[in-house]
XYZ file of C-alpha atoms in Angstrom:
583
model
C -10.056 22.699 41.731
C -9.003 23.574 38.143
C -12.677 25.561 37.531
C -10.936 27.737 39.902
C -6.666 28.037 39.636
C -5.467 30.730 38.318
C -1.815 32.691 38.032
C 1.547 31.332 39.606
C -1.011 28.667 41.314
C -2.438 27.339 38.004
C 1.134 27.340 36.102
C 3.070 25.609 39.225
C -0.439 22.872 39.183
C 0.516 21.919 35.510
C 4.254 21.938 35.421
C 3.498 19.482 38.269
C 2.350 17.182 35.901
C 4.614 15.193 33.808
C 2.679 14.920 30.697
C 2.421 17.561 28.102
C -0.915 19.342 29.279
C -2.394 23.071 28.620
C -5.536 24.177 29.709
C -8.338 25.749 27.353
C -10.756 28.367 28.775
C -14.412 28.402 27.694
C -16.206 32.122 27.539
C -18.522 30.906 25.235
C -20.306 28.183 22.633
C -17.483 28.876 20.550
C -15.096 31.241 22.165
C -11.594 29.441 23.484
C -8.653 30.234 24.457
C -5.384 28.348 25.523
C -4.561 29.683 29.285
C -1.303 27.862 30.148
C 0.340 25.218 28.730
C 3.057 23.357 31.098
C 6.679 23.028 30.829
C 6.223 19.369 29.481
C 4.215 20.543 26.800
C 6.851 23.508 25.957
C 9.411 21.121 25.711
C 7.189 19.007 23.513
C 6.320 21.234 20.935
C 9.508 23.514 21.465
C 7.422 26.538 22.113
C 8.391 29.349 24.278
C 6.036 29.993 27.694
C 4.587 33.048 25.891
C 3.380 30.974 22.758
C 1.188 28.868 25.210
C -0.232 31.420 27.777
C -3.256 33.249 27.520
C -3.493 32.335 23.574
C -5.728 31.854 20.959
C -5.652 28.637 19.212
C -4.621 29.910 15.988
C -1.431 31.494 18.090
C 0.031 27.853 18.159
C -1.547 26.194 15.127
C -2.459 27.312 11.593
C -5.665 28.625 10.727
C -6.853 24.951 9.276
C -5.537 23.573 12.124
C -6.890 25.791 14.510
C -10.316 25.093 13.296
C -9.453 21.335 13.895
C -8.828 22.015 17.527
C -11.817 24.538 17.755
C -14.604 21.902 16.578
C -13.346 19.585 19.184
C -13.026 22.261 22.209
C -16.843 22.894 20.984
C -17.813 19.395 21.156
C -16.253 18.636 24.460
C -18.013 22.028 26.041
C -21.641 21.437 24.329
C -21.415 17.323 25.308
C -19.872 17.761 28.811
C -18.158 14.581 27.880
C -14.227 13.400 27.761
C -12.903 12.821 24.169
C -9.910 12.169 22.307
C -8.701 12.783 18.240
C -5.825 13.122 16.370
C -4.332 15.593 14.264
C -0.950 16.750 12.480
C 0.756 20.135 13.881
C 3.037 21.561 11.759
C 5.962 23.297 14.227
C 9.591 24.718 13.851
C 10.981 21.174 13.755
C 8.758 19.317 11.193
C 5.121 18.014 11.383
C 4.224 15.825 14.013
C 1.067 13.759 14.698
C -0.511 14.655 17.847
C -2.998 12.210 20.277
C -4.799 14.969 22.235
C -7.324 13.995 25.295
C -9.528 16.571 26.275
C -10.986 16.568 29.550
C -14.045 18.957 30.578
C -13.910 21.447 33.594
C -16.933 21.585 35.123
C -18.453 23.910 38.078
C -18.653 22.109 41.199
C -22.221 20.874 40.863
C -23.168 21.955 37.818
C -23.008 20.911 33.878
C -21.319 24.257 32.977
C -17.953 23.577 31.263
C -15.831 26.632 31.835
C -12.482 25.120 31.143
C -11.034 21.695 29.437
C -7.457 20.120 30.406
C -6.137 18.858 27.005
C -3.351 15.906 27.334
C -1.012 15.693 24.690
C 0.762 12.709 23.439
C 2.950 12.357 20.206
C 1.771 9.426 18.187
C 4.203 10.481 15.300
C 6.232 7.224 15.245
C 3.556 5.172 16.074
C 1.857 6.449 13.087
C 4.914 6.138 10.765
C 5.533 2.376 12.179
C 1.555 1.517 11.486
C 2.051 2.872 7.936
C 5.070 1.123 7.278
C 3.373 -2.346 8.686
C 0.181 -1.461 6.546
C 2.234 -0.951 3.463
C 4.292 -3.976 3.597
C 1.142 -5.779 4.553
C -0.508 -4.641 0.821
C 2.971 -5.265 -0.715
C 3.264 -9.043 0.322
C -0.426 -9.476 -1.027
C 0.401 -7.710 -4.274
C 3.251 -10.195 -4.877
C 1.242 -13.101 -3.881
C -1.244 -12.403 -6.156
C 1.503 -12.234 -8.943
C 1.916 -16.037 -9.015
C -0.218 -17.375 -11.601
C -1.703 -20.567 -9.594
C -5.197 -21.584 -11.564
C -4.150 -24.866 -13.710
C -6.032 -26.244 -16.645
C -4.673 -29.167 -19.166
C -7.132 -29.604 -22.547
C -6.647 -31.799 -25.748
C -7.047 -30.803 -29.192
C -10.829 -31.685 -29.316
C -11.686 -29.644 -26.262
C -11.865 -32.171 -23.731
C -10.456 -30.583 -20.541
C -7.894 -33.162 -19.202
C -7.106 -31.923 -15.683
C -7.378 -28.849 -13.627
C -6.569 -28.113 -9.756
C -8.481 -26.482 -7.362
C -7.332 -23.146 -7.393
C -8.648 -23.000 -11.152
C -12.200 -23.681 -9.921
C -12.333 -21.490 -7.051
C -11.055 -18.718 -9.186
C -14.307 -19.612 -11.957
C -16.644 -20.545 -9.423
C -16.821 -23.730 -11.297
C -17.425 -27.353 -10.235
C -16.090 -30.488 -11.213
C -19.277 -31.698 -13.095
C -18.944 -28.505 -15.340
C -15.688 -29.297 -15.782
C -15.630 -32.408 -16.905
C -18.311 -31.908 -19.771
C -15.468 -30.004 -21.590
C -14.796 -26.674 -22.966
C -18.035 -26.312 -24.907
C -19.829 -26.424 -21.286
C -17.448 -24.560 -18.505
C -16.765 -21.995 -20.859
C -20.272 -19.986 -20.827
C -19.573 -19.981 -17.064
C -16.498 -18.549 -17.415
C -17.552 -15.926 -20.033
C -20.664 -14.828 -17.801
C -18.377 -13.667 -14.625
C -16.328 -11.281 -17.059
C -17.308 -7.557 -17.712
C -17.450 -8.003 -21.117
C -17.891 -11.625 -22.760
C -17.535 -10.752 -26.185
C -14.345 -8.961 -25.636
C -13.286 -11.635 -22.976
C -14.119 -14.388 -25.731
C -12.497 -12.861 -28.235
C -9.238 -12.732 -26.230
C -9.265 -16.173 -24.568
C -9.788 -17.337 -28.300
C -6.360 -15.439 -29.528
C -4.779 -17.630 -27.094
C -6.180 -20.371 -28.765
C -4.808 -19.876 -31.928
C -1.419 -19.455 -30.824
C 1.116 -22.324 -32.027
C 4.238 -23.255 -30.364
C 5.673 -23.540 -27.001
C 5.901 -19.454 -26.638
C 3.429 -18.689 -23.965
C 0.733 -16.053 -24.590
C -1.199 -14.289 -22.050
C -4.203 -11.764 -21.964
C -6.030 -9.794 -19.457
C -9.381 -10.020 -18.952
C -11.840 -7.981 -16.255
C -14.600 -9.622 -14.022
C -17.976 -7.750 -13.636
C -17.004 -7.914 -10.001
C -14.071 -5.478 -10.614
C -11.001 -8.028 -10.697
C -8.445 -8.457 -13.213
C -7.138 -12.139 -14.143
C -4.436 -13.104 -16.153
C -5.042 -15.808 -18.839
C -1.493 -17.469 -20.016
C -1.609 -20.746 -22.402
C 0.717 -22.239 -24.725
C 0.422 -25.311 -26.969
C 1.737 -28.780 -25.441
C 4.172 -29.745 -27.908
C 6.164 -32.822 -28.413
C 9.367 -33.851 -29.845
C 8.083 -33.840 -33.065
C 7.001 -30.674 -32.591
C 3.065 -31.444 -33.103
C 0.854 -29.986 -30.310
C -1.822 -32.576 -28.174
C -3.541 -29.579 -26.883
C -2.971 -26.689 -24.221
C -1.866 -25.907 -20.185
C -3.802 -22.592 -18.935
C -2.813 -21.015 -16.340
C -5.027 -18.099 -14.775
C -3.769 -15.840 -11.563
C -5.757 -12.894 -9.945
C -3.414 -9.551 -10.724
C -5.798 -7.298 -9.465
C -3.501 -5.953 -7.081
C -0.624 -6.802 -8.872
C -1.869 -4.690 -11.583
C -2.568 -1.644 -8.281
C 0.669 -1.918 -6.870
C 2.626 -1.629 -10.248
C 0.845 1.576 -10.826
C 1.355 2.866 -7.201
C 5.261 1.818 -7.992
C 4.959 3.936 -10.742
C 3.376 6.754 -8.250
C 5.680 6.690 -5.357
C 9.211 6.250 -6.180
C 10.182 7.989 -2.730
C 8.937 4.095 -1.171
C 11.424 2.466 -4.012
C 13.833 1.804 -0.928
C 11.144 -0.231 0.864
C 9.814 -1.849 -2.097
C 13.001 -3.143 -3.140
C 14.091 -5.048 0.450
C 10.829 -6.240 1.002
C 9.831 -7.615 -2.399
C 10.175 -11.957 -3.032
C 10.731 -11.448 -6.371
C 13.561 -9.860 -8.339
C 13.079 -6.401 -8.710
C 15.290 -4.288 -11.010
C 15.669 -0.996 -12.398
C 17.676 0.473 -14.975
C 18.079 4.321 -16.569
C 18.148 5.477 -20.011
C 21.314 4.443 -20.745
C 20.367 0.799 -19.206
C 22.624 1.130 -16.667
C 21.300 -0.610 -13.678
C 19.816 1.868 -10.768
C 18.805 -0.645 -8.499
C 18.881 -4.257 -7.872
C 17.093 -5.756 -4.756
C 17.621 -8.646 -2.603
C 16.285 -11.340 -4.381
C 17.791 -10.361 -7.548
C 21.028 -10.806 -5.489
C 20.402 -14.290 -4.166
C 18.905 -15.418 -7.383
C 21.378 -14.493 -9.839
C 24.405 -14.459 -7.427
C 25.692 -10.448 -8.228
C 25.361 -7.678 -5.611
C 24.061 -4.622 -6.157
C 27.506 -3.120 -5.389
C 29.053 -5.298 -8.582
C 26.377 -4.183 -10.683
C 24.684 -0.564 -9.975
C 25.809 2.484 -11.871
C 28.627 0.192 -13.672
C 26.763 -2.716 -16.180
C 23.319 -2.935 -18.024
C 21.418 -6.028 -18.289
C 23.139 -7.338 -21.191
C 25.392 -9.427 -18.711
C 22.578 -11.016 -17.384
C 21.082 -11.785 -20.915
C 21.859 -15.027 -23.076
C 23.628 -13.814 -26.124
C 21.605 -16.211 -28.576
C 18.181 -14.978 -27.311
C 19.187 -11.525 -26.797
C 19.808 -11.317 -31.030
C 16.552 -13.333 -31.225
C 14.490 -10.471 -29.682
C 16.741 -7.587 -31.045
C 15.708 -9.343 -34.629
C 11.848 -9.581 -33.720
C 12.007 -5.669 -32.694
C 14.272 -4.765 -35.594
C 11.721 -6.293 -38.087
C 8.365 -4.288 -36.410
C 10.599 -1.030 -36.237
C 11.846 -1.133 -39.757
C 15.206 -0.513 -38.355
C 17.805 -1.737 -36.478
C 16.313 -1.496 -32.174
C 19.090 -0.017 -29.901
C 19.838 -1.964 -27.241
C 17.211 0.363 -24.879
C 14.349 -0.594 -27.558
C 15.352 -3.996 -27.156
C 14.614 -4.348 -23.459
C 11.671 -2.250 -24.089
C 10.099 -5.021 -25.800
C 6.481 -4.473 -26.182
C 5.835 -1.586 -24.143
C 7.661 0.299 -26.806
C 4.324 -0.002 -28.965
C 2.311 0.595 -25.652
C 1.891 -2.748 -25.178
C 2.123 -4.533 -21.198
C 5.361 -6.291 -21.549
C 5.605 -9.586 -20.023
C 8.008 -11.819 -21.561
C 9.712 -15.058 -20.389
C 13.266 -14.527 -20.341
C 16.478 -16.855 -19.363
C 19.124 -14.818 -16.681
C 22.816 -15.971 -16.351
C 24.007 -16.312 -12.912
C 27.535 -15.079 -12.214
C 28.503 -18.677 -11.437
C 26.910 -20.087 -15.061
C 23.570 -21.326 -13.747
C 20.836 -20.477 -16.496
C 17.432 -19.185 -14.569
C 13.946 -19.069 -16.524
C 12.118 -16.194 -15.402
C 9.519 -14.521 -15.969
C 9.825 -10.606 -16.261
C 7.433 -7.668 -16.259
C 8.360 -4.398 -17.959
C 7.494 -0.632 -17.012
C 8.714 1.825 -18.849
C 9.577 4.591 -16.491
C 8.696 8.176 -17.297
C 8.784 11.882 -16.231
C 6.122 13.809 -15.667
C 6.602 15.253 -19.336
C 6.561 11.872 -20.868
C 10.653 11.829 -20.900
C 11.436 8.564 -20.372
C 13.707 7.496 -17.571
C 14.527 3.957 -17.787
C 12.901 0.479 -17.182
C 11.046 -1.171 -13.954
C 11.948 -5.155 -14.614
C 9.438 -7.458 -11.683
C 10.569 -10.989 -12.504
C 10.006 -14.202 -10.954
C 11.688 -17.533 -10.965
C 9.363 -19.787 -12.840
C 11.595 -23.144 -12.765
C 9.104 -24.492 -9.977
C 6.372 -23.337 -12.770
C 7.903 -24.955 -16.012
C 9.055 -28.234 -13.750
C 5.362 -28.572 -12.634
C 3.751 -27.834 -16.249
C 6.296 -30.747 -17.180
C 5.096 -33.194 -14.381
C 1.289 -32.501 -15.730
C 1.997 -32.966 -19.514
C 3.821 -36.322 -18.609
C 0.383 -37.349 -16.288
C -1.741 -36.186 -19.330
C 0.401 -38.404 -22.180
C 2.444 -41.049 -20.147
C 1.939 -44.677 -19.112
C 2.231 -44.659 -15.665
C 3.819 -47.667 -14.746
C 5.331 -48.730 -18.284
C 6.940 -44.901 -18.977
C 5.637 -45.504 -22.524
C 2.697 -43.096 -24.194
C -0.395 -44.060 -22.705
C -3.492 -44.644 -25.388
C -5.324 -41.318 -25.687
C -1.495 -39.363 -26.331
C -0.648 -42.336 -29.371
C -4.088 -41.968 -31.192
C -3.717 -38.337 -31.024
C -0.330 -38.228 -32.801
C -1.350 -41.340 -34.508
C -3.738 -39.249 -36.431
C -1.903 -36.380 -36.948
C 0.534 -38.928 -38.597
C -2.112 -40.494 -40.795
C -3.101 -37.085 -41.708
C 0.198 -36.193 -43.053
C 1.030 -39.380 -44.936
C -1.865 -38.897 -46.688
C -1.049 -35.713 -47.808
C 2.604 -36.561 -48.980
C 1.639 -39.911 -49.861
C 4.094 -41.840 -47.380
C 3.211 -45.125 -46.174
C 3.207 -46.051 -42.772
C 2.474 -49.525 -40.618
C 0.784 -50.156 -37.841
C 1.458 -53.045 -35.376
C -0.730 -54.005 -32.535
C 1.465 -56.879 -30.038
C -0.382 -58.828 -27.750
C 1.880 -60.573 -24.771
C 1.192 -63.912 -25.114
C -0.129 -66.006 -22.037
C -0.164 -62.947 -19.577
C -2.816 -64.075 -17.806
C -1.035 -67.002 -16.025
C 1.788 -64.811 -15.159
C -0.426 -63.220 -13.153
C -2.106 -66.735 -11.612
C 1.419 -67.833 -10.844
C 3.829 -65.295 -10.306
C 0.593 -62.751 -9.228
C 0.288 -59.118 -10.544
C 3.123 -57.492 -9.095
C 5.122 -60.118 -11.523
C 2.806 -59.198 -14.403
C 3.634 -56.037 -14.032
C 7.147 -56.060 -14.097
C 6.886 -58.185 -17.434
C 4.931 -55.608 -18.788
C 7.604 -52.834 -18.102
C 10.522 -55.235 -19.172
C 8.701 -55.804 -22.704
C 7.351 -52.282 -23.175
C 11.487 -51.201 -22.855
C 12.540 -53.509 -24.761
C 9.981 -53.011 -27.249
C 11.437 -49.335 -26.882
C 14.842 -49.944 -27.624
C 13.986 -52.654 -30.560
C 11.730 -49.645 -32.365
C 13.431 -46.872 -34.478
C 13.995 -43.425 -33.525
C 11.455 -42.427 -36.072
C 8.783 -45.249 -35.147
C 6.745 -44.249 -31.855
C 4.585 -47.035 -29.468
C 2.076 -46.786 -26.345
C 0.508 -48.868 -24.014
C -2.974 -50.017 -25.628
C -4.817 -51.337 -22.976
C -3.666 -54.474 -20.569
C -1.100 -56.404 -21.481
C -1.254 -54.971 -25.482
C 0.860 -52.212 -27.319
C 0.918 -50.655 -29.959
C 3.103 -49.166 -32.462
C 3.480 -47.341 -35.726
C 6.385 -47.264 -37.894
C 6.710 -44.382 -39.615
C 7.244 -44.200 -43.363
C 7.719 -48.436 -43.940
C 6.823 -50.795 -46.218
C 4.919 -53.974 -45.231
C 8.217 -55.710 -46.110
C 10.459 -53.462 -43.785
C 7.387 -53.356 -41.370
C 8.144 -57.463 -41.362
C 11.595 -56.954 -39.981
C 11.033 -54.586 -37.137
C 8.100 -56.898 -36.181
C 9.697 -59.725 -36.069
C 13.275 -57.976 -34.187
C 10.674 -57.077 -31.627
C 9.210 -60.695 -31.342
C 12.831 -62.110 -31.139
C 13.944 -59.763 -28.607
C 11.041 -60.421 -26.321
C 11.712 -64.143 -26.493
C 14.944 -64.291 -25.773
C 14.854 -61.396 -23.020
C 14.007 -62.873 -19.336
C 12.370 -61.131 -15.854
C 13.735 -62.028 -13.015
C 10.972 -61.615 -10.359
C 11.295 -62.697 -6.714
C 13.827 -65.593 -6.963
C 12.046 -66.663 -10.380
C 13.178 -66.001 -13.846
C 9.412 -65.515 -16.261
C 10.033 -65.635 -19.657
C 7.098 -64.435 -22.647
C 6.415 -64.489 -25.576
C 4.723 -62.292 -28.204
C 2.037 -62.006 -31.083
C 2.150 -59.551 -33.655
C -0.735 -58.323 -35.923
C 0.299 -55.933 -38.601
C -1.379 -53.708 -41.011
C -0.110 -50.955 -43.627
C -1.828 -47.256 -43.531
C -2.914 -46.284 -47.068
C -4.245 -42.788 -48.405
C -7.375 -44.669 -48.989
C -7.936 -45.497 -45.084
C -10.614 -43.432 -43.783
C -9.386 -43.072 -40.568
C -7.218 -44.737 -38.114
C -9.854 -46.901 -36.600
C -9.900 -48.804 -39.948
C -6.421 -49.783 -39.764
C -6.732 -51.237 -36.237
C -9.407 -52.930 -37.008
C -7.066 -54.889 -39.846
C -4.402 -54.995 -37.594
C -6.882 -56.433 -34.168
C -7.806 -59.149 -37.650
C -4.204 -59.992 -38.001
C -3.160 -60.177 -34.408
C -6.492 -62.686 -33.772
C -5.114 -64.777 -36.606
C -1.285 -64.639 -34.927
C -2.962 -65.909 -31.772
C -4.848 -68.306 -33.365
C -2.349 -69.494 -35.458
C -0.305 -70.774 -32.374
C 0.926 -67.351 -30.413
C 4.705 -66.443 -30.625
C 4.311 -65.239 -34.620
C 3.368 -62.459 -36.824
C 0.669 -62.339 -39.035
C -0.425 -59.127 -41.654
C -3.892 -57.703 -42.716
C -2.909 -55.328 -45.821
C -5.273 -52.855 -47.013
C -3.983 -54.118 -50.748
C -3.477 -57.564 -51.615
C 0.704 -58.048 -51.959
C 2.722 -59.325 -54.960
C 3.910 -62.873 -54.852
C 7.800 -61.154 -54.354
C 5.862 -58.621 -51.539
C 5.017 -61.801 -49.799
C 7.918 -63.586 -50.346
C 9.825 -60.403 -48.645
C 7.743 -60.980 -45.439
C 8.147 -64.581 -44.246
C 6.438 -65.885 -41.242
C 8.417 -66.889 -38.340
């Protein structure tokens, strides 16, 4: 019927039909032209009847456009067969997106195509939603590949100590590898990166950092990704490191959606309500242009309190704000306004990623970790700072759970072996080189064994925590102890003489005597033995002062348990001796 309508017949056809419709007349391969479109379609596109009868296509589209439509029309005519594409059409009220079905005309009978009924549908804010839902679907991957997640723990001497499973998929390593130490997992590592003599040389800066500040570098995979390499030193209270925690996170899309940030500020809105971490943005003058949702619940300010009115300073802790202001006054030469300040390192073109602790408004002090953009005209002019932090108390509180499984007894709460003849060397080290004198004291409970064949182990192990606290509380401050191995400890006093050495042995053996464990309706008493030995310059290592002080602590055992006997490395004056009686 449509090969053949024409006039008031045609028109009063297609206003029949509801849907936006216009029909396209074919007088040749590629000759078209746009007969009537219906009322629906009029009030569609907000185009008057004349604008959509007896038209070329370029009448209702521009001349790119038009072409669009044309190659289609041509297809449809040359196959015969039904198709359907989208395509924006720019009209009086904006650009809209535009579904079109086109549907050939054929002579009754025949294959010839000498018209096509086009349906129109607007697709516009289906198109907007789907971009929307694609964009926050890249955004919430970006910012879950900002959290670093591959954990590694390694000791001075390479040995790699512990590492979860995120590390290893992330290397393609296995456990085997792993647990032949550095010297073997790290050619594996090296030979996934683009480059492994740059990579090397950067994973071995982070080696030679000291202290607790964490370091980080960048490296590139030959597959295209980007991790993150952060380590710091594990340092004690004494402030001597017992090795390093690594952690490595993929920020290849991290590193994509900071630059599209950078890109498409008109999405800023979007961004900011959608984003898990804190997200904050401040002009030249550090005054703070925008502060997102999770800033808000983290640090307990809205953005109402804070935008246009304060800079970050009252977010800052005063002492560590002069720290940095100092360590960017020194590299400038100068002293750093407070705009160079939160620049950091980006204002020597450096990524700035810094570990920073907030202020909430109610007091609470948040670590977090922050990533700087400066944020710059298209001249170069800048226009403030793009801060991307995230709470890393979950972070530090795990790092502090792993150190403590790395150095700790686990059911005395005392240093376990491996962490005491670390520092134990370090300390032997050093009182060789300022001549200080040190003892060492290896303590043996005495008749453990039939605690355990009376009482059974869950007794024996209670007696083992009750003597390794009070062993604890007996020692000095400076004096530090472990676990040794079964039911012995060890300790080393720091900077003692054999005859002070003779005292704190023998408080510790008194204490443990007269101390008692109740257990399970039963009150246990033990006993101690106590071999000592002194650590002289002349020691070769530590292993030959517990050798002398295993000696001693045979003889103590031999000599009746409960009692303290000495291996010196020198023999001792008559008065020496006569300052360290035997119990």
């Amino acid at each position: 019927m449509l090969a053949h309508l024409s006039g008031a017949d045609l028109e009063e056809f297609l206003d029949s039909i509801g849907a936006p419709v216009f029909l396209v007349g074919v007088s040749g391969a590629d000759e078209f032209s746009i007969i009537y479109g219906n009322k629906a379609l009029q009030a569609a596109l907000q185009l008057s009847a004349e604008r959509v009868t007896n038209r070329m296509p370029r009448d209702i589209a521009a001349s790119e456009q038009g072409e669009v439509f044309q190659r289609h029309y041509s297809q449809c005519a040359a196959t015969g067969m039904p198709l359907t594409f989208e395509t924006p059409l720019r009209l009086p009220t904006g650009e809209r997106w535009l579904r079109i079905a086109l549907s050939p005309v054929k002579v009754r009978n025949t294959d010839t195509v000498v018209r096509i009924l086009a349906t129109l549908h607007d697709v516009t804010l289906e198109r907007r939603t789907q971009e929307i839902l694609d964009y926050q679907h890249h955004l919430l991957k970006a910012q879950q590949d900002l959290t670093p997640d591959g954990i590694l723990i390694s000791n001075t001497s390479g040995t790699l100590l512990t590492w979860n499973d995120r590390f290893r998929e992330l290397w393609n390593l296995t456990d085997k590898v792993l647990t032949q130490g550095r010297d073997a997992a790290f050619p594996h590592i090296l030979a996934q990166t683009a480059n492994p003599e740059i990579a090397a040389a950067k994973i071995g800066s982070l080696r030679e950092t000291v202290g607790a500040k964490l370091a980080r570098v960048e490296v590139e995979l030959r597959d295209g990704r980007i991790y993150q390499i952060l380590s710091r030193s594990l340092i004690d209270e004494n402030q001597l490191g017992h090795g390093r925690i690594w952690f490595v996170r993929d920020i290849t899309d991290w590193r994509r959606a900071e630059r599209e940030l950078s890109e498409a500020h008109a999405l800023q809105k979007a961004i900011l309500e959608s984003a898990h971490q804190i997200i904050m943005s401040v002009d030249h003058h550090l005054l703070f242009r925008s502060f997102n949702r999770a800033a808000e619940r983290l640090l307990g300010y809205s953005a109402e309190e804070l935008l246009g009115k304060a800079t970050p300073v009252i977010l800052c802790d005063p002492a560590e704000l002069d720290e940095r202001r100092l360590s960017v006054s020194q590299e400038l030469g100068r002293e750093a306004t407070d705009y160079e300040v939160f620049q950091g390192r980006t204002l020597f073109g450096e990524a700035e990623v810094e570990d920073w602790t907030l202020l909430c408004k109610d007091g609470r002090r948040v670590p977090v970790e922050l990533s700087l953009t400066q944020l710059k005209g298209e001249d170069g002019t800048p226009l403030g700072l793009l801060a991307i932090g995230t709470d890393i108390t979950e972070r530090l509180e795990i790092e502090r759970r792993l150190f403590s499984l790395a150095t700790v007894d686990a059911l005395t709460g005392v240093w376990n072996r491996r962490h005491f003849t670390e520092y134990a060397e370090n300390a032997l080290l050093r009182a060789g080189r300022y001549d200080e004198h040190m003892c060492l004291a290896l303590i043996d409970i005495d008749h453990f064994k039939r605690v355990n064949d009376v009482h059974g182990h869950v007794a024996g192990d209670a007696v083992l925590v009750a003597v390794a606290r009070m062993l604890d509380k007996v020692l000095r401050r400076s004096d530090f102890m472990c676990r040794w191995g079964g039911e012995e400890f060890a300790a080393l006093l720091v900077n003692t003489e054999p005859a002070e050495a003779f005292q704190v042995a023998e408080r510790m053996r008194q204490a443990v005597a007269a101390m008692t464990v109740a257990h399970d309706g039963a009150t246990l008493r033990v006993t101690i033995s106590i071999g000592l030995s002194d650590c002289r310059s002349c020691d070769p290592n530590l292993d030959a002062i517990l050798v002398r002080a295993d000696k001693a602590l045979y003889a103590a055992k031999a000599a009746g348990r409960n009692r303290i006997e000495a291996n010196w490395n020198q023999p001792q004056t008559p008065a020496q001796e006569a300052e360290c009686p035997l119990p």
